[in-house]
Tab-separated table of C-alpha atoms in Angstrom:
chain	number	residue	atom	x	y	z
A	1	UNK	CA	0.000	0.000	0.000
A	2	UNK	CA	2.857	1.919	-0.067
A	3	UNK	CA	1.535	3.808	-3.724
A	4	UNK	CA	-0.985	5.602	-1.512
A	5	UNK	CA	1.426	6.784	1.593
A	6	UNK	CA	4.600	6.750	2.365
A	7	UNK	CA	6.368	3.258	4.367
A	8	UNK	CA	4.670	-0.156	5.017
A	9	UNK	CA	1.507	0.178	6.862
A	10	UNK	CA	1.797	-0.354	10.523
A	11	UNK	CA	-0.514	-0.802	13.507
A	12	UNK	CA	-1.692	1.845	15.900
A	13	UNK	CA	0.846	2.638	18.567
A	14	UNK	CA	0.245	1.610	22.067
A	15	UNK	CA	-2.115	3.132	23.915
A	16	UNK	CA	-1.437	6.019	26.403
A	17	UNK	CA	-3.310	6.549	29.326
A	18	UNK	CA	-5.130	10.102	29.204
A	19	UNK	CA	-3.676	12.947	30.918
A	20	UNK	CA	-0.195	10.923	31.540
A	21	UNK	CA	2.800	10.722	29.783
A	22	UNK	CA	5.446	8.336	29.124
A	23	UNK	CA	9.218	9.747	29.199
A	24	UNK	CA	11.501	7.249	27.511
A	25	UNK	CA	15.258	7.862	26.561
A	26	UNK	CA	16.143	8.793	23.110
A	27	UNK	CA	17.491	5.623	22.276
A	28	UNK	CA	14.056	3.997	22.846
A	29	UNK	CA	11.462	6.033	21.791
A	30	UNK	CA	9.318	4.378	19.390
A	31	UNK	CA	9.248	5.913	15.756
A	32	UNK	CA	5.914	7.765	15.009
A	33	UNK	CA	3.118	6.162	13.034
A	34	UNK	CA	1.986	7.909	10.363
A	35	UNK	CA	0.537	4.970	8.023
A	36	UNK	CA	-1.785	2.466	9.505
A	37	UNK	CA	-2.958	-0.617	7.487
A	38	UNK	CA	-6.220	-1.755	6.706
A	39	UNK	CA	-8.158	0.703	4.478
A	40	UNK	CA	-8.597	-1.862	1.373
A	41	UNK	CA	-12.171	-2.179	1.619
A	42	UNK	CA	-12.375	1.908	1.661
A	43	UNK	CA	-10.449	1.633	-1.657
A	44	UNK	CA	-12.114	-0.860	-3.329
A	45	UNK	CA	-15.495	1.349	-2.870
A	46	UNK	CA	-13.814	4.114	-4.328
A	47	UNK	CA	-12.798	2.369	-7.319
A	48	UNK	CA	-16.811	1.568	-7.713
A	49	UNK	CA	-17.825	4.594	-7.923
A	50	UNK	CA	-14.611	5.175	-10.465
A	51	UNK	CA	-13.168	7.329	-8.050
A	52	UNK	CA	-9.221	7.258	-7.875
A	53	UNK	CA	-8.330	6.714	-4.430
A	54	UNK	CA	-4.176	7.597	-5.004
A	55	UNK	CA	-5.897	11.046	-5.879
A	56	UNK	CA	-7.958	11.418	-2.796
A	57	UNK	CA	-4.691	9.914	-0.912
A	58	UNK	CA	-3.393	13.175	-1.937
A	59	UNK	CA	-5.290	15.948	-1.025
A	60	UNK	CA	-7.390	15.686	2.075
A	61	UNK	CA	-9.504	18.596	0.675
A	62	UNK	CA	-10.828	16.232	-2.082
A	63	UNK	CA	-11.331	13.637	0.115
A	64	UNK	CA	-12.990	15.338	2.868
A	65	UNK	CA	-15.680	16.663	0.184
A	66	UNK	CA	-15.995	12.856	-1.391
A	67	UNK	CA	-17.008	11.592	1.811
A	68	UNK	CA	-18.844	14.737	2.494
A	69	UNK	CA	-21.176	12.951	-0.644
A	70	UNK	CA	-20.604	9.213	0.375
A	71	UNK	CA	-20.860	9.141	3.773
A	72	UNK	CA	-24.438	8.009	4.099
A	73	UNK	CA	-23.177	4.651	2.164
A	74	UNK	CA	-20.157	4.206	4.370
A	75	UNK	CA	-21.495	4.808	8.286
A	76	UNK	CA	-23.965	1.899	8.195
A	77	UNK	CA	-21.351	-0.605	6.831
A	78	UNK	CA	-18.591	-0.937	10.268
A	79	UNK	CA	-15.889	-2.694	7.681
A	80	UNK	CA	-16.040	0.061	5.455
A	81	UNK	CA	-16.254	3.155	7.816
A	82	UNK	CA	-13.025	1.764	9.981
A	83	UNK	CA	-11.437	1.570	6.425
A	84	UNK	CA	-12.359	4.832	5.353
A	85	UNK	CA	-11.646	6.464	9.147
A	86	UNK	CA	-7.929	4.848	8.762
A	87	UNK	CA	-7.384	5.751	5.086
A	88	UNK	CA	-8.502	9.196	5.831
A	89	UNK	CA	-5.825	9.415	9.147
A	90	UNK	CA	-3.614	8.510	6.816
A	91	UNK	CA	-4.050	10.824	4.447
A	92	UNK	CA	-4.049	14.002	7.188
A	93	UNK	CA	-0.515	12.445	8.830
A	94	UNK	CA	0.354	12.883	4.695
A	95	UNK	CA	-0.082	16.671	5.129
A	96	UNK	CA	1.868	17.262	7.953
A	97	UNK	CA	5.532	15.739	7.963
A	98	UNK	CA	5.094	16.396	12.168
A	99	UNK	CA	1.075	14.508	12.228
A	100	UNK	CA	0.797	10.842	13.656
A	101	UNK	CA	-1.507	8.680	14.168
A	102	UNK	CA	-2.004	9.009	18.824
A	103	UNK	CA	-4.268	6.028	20.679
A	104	UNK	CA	-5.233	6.310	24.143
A	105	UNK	CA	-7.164	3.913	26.415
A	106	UNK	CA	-10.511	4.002	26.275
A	107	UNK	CA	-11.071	6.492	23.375
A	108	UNK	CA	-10.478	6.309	19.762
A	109	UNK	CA	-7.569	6.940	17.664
A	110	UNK	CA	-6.599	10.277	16.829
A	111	UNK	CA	-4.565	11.673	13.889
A	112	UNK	CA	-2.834	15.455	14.320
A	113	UNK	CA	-0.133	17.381	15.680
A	114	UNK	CA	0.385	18.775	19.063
A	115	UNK	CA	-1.828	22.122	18.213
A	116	UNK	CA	-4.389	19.975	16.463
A	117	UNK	CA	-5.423	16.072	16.609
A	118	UNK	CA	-8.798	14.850	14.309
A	119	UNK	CA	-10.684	11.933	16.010
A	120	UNK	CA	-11.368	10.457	12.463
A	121	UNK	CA	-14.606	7.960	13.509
A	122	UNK	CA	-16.271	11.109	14.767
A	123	UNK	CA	-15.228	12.956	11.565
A	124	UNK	CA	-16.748	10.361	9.574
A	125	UNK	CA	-19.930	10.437	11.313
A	126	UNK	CA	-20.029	14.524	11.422
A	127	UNK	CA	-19.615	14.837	8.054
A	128	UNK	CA	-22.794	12.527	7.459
A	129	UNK	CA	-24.936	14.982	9.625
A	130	UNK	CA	-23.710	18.104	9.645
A	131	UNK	CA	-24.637	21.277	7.311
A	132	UNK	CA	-23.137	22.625	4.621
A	133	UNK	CA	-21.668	25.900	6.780
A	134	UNK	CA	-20.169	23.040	9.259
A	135	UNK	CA	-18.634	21.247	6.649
A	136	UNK	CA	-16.591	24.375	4.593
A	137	UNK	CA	-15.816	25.242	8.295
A	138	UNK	CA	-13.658	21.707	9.086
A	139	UNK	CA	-12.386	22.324	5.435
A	140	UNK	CA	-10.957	25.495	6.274
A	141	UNK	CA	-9.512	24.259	9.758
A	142	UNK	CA	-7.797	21.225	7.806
A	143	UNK	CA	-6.325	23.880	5.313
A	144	UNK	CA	-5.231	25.969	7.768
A	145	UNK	CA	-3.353	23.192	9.683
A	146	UNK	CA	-2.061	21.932	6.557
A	147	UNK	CA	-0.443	25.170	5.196
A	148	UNK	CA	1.156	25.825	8.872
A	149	UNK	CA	4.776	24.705	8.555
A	150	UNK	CA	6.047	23.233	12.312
A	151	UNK	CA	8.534	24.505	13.866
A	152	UNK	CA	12.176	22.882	13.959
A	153	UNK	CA	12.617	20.403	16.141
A	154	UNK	CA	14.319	22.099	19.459
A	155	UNK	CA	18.266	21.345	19.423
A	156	UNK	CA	19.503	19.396	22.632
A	157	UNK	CA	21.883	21.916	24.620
A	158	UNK	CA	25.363	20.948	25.214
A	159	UNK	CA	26.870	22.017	28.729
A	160	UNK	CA	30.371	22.638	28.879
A	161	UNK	CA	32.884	20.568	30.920
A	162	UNK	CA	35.311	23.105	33.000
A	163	UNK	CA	37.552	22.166	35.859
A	164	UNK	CA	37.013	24.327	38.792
A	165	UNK	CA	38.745	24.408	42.169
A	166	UNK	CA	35.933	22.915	44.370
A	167	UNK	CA	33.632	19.966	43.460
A	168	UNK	CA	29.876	19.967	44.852
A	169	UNK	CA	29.248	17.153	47.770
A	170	UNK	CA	25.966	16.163	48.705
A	171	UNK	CA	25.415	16.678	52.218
A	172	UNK	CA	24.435	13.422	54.029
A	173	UNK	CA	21.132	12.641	54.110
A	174	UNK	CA	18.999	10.524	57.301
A	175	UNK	CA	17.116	7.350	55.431
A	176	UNK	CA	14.904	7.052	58.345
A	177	UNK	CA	12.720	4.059	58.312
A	178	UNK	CA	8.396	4.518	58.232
A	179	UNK	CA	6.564	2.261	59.510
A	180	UNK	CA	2.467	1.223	58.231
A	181	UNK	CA	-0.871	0.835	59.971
A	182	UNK	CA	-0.005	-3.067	60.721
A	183	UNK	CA	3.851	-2.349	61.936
A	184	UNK	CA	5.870	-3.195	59.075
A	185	UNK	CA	8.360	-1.248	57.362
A	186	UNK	CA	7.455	0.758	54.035
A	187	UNK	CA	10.005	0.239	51.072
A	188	UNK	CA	9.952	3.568	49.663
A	189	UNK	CA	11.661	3.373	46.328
A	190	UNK	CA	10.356	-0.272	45.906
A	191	UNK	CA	6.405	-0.494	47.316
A	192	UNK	CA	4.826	-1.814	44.808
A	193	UNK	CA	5.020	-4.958	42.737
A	194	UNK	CA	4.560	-5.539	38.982
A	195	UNK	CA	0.560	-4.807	39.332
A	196	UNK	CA	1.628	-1.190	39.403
A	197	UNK	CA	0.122	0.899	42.847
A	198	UNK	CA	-3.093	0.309	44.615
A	199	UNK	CA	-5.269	2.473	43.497
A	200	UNK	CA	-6.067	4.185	46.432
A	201	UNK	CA	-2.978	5.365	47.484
A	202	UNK	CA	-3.095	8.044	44.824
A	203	UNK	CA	-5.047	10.187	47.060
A	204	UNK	CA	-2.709	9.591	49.953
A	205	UNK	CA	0.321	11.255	51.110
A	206	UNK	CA	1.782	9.513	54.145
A	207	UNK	CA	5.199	10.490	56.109
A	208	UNK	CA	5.862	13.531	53.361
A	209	UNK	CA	8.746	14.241	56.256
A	210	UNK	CA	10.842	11.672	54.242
A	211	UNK	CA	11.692	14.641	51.945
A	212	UNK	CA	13.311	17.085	54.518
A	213	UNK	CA	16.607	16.233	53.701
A	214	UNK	CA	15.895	18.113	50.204
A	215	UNK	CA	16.245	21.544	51.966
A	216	UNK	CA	19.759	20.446	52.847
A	217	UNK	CA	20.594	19.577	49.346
A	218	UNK	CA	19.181	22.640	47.759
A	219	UNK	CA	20.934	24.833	50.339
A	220	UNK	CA	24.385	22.472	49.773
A	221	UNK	CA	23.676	23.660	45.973
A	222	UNK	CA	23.349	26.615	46.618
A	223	UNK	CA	26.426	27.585	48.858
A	224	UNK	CA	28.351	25.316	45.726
A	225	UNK	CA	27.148	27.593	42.935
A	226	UNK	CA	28.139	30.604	44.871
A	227	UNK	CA	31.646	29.501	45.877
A	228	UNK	CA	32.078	28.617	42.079
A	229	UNK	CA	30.165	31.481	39.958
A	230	UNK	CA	29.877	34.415	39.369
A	231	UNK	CA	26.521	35.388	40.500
A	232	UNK	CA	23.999	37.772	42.359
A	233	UNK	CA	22.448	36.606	45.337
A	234	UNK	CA	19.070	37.404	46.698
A	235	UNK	CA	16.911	35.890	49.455
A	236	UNK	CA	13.456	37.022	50.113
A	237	UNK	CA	10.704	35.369	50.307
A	238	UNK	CA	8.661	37.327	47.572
A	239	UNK	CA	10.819	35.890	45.256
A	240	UNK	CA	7.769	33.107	45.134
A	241	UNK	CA	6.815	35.088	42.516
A	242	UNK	CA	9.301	33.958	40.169
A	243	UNK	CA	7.349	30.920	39.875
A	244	UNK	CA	4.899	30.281	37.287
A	245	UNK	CA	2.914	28.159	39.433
A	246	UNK	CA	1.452	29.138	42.734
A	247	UNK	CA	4.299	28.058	45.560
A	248	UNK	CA	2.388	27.216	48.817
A	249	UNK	CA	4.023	27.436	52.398
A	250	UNK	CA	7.328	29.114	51.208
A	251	UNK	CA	9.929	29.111	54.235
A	252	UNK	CA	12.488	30.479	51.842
A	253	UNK	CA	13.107	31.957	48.296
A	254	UNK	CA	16.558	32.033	47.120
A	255	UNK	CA	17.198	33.587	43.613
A	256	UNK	CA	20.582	33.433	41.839
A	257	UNK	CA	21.329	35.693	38.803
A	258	UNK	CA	24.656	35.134	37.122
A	259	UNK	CA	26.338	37.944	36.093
A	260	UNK	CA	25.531	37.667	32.427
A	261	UNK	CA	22.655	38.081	30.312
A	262	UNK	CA	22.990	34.673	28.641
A	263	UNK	CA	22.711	32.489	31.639
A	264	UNK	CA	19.394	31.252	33.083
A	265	UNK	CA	18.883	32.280	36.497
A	266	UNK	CA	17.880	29.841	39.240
A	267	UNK	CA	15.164	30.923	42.104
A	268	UNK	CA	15.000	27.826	44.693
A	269	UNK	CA	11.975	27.886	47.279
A	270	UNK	CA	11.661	25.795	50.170
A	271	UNK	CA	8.455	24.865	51.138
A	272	UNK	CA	6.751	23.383	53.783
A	273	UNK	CA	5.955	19.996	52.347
A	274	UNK	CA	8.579	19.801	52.484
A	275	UNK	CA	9.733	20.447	49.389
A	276	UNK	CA	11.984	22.445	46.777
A	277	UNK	CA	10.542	23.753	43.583
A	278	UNK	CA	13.207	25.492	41.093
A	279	UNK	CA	12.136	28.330	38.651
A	280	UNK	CA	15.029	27.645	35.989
A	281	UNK	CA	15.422	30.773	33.468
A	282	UNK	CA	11.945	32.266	32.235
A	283	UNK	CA	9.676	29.791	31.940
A	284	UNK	CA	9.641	26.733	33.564
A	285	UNK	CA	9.342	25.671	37.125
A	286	UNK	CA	10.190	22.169	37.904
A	287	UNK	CA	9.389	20.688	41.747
A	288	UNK	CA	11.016	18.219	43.962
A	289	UNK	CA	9.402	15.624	44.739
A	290	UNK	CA	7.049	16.116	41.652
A	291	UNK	CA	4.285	14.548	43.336
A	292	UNK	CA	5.272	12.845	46.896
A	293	UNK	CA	1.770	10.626	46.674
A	294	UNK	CA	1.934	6.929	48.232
A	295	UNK	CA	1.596	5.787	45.052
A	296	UNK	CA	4.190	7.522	43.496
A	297	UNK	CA	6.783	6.264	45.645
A	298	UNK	CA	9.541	8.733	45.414
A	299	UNK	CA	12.319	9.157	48.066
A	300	UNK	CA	14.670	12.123	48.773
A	301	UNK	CA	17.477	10.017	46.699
A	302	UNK	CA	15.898	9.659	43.770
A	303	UNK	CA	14.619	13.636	43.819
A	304	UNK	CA	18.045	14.679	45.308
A	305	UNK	CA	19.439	13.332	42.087
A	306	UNK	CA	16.978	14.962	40.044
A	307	UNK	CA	17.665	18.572	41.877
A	308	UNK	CA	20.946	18.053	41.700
A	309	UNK	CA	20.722	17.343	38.152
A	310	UNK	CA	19.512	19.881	36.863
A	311	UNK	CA	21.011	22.615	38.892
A	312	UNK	CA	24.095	21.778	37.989
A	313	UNK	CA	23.074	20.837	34.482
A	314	UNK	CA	21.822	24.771	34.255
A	315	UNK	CA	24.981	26.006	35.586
A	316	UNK	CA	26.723	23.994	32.658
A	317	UNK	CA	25.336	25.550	30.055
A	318	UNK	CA	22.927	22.306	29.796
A	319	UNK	CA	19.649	24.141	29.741
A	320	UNK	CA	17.376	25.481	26.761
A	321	UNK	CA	14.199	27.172	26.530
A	322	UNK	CA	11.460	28.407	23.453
A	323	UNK	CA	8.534	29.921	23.272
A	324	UNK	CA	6.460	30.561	21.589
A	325	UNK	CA	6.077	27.304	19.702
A	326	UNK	CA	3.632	26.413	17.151
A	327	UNK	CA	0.398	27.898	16.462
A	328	UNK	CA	-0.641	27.078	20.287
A	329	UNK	CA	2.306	28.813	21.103
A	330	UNK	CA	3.465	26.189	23.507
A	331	UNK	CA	6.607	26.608	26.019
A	332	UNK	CA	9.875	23.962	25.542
A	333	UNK	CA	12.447	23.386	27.433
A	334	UNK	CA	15.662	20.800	26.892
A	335	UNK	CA	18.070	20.042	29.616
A	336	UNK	CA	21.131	17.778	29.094
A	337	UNK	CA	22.937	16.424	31.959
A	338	UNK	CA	26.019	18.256	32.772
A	339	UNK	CA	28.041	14.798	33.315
A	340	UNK	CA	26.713	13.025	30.125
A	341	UNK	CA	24.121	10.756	31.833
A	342	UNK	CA	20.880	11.588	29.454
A	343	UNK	CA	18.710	14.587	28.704
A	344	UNK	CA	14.994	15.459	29.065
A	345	UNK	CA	13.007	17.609	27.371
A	346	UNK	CA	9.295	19.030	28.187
A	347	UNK	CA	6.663	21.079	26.249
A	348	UNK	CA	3.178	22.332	27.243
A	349	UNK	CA	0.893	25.093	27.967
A	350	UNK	CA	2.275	28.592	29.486
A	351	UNK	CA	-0.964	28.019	31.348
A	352	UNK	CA	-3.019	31.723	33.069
A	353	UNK	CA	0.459	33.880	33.271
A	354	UNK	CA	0.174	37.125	32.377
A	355	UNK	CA	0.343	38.347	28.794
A	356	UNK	CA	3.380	40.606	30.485
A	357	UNK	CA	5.602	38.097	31.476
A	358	UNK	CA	5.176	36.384	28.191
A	359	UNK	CA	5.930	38.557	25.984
A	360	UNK	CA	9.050	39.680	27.862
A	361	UNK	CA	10.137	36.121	28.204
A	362	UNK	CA	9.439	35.892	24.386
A	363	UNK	CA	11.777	38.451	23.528
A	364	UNK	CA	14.412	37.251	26.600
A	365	UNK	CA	14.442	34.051	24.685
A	366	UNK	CA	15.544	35.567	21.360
A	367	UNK	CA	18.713	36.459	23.055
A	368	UNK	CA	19.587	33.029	23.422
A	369	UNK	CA	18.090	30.965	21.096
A	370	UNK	CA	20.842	28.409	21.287
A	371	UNK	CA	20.485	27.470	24.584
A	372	UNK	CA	21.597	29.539	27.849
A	373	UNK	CA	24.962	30.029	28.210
A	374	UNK	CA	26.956	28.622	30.930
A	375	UNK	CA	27.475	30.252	34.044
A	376	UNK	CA	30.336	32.814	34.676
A	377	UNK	CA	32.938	31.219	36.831
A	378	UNK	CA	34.332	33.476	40.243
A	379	UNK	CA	37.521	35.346	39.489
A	380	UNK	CA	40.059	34.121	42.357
């Protein structure tokens, strides 16, 4: 099938749970689907009505209008509507060299980009009831997503290796041990089995003292990057309002501005959790733990190595941020670990800031478009 789109037809990717993500590394992420078999029935009825399908293939325009006419034949016959809602994916992922083909559990298939996704069942079926104004209307969305050209992939930052004359330690850390209703110790780190979490520990959030030891490490972090860079130092805690999300119970705010314009500044605040949350640069806040639920099962190792990470990572000149992206005008970031041991990147929403702060982190961003510099190091 390869004459209609492009690469052997594959099946629909594995399903994703709604409003969760799954964070792979590079190396394993799966390649995108953007041809799915099993249309042959939907060709074989256009050939009956001697209507070329490599030509509807081609131009989802045409093809949204043919269906616009044969829809009432293809929604009572479930072979032939599948067929036609898959050929029809296909041919919108054919627009779009960033579209693919999405499935999540418990909902249907979905074909789009990040600013726009087209459940294509549904599509089918509204184009069999609605009015003429509604269908010129999805025609005009679909050619307005078609002619909008995506934005370059966002290039990984590379931080920069540079011997200095004092090396950051984490400060030691008490593993106390918890105990449960019945007596026995909890496993933090290793709770739950291959069944995944009981379901109602979600909604609980038992012996959230486990974390304290984070407000040593980001203070350790801090008293590092001042030894080593050059940078302004400010406590206060107003400096909460850095964040772009709403910090609760703030016991301290701790902003550090290097003295450059093209390194991100870092505002730590402890909270009362407790907790750290870091606003890194303009746009992008990123808390420790992230969640601190039962059934998340974090412990202050595993989110000590994750502040620590990308502090230091920041510092390095490992850290990257865009906006706005796409026609949603999305935020990015890209962080690549200062030692070499992987990267993460992020992208969503700016979410209700004000239109202020983004446009002057738009045109902050422009400045360093290529990633934030590294830090300034001390003059000894």
């Amino acid at each position: 099938m390869g004459e209609f789109f492009e690469g052997a037809p594959a099946q629909l990717p594995e399903p994703m749970a709604r409003g969760t993500a799954l964070y792979r590394p590079v190396e394993e992420q799966p390649q995108p689907v953007r041809h799915v078999g099993g249309y042959e029935p939907f060709i074989e009825f256009c050939r009956g009505l001697g209507v070329p399908p490599a030509e509807l293939a081609g131009d989802a325009i045409r093809l949204l209008r043919f269906l616009r006419q044969a829809a009432p034949d293809i929604v009572i016959d479930g072979a032939l509507k599948n067929a036609a809602a898959v050929f029809t994916g296909n041919t919108l992922a054919r627009m779009r060299p960033d579209a693919e083909w999405k499935a999540y559990e418990g909902g249907a298939p979905t074909v789009g980009t990040e600013e726009l996704q087209f459940e294509v069942n549904r599509l089918l079926d509204g184009l069999n009831i609605a009015d003429d104004a509604a269908v010129e209307g999805l025609i005009a969305k679909v050619s307005d997503w078609a002619r909008n050209e995506p934005d370059p992939p966002m290039m990984q930052p590379q931080p920069t290796s540079r011997r200095t004359d004092r090396s950051y330690v984490r400060p030691v850390l008490r593993m106390d041990t918890y105990d449960a209703e019945d007596g026995t110790a909890i496993p933090y780190g290793h709770r739950w089995g291959e069944d995944g979490p009981d379901p109602d520990s979600y909604s609980v959030t038992s012996h959230p003292e486990r974390f304290a030891g984070l407000h040593k490490v980001a203070r350790a972090l801090i008293d590092y990057l001042v030894a080593v860079y050059d940078v302004e130092v400010l406590e206060d805690k107003a400096l909460a309002a850095d964040m772009m999300i709403e910090a609760r119970d703030v016991i301290a705010a701790v902003r550090l501005t290097p003295r450059t314009s093209y390194a991100a500044p870092l505002t730590f605040i402890l909270t009362g959790f407790p907790g750290v949350v870091v606003h890194a640069g303009v746009l992008h806040d990123f808390p420790f733990p992230v969640c601190g639920c039962d059934a998340c099962d974090e412990t202050v190792l595993t989110q000590a190595d994750r502040l620590e990470r990308l502090v230091l990572s920041v510092a390095a000149g490992g850290y990257a941020e865009r906006y706005p992206v796409g026609g949603r005008r999305l935020r990015e970031y890209a962080l690549t670990a200062f030692d070499g041991s992987g990267a993460e990147s992020g992208k969503g929403e700016p979410g209700p800031i004000d239109e202020a702060r983004l446009r002057e982190a738009e045109l902050r961003l422009k400045g360093v478009e290529g990633g934030w510099s590294p830090w300034p190091l001390r003059s000894h």
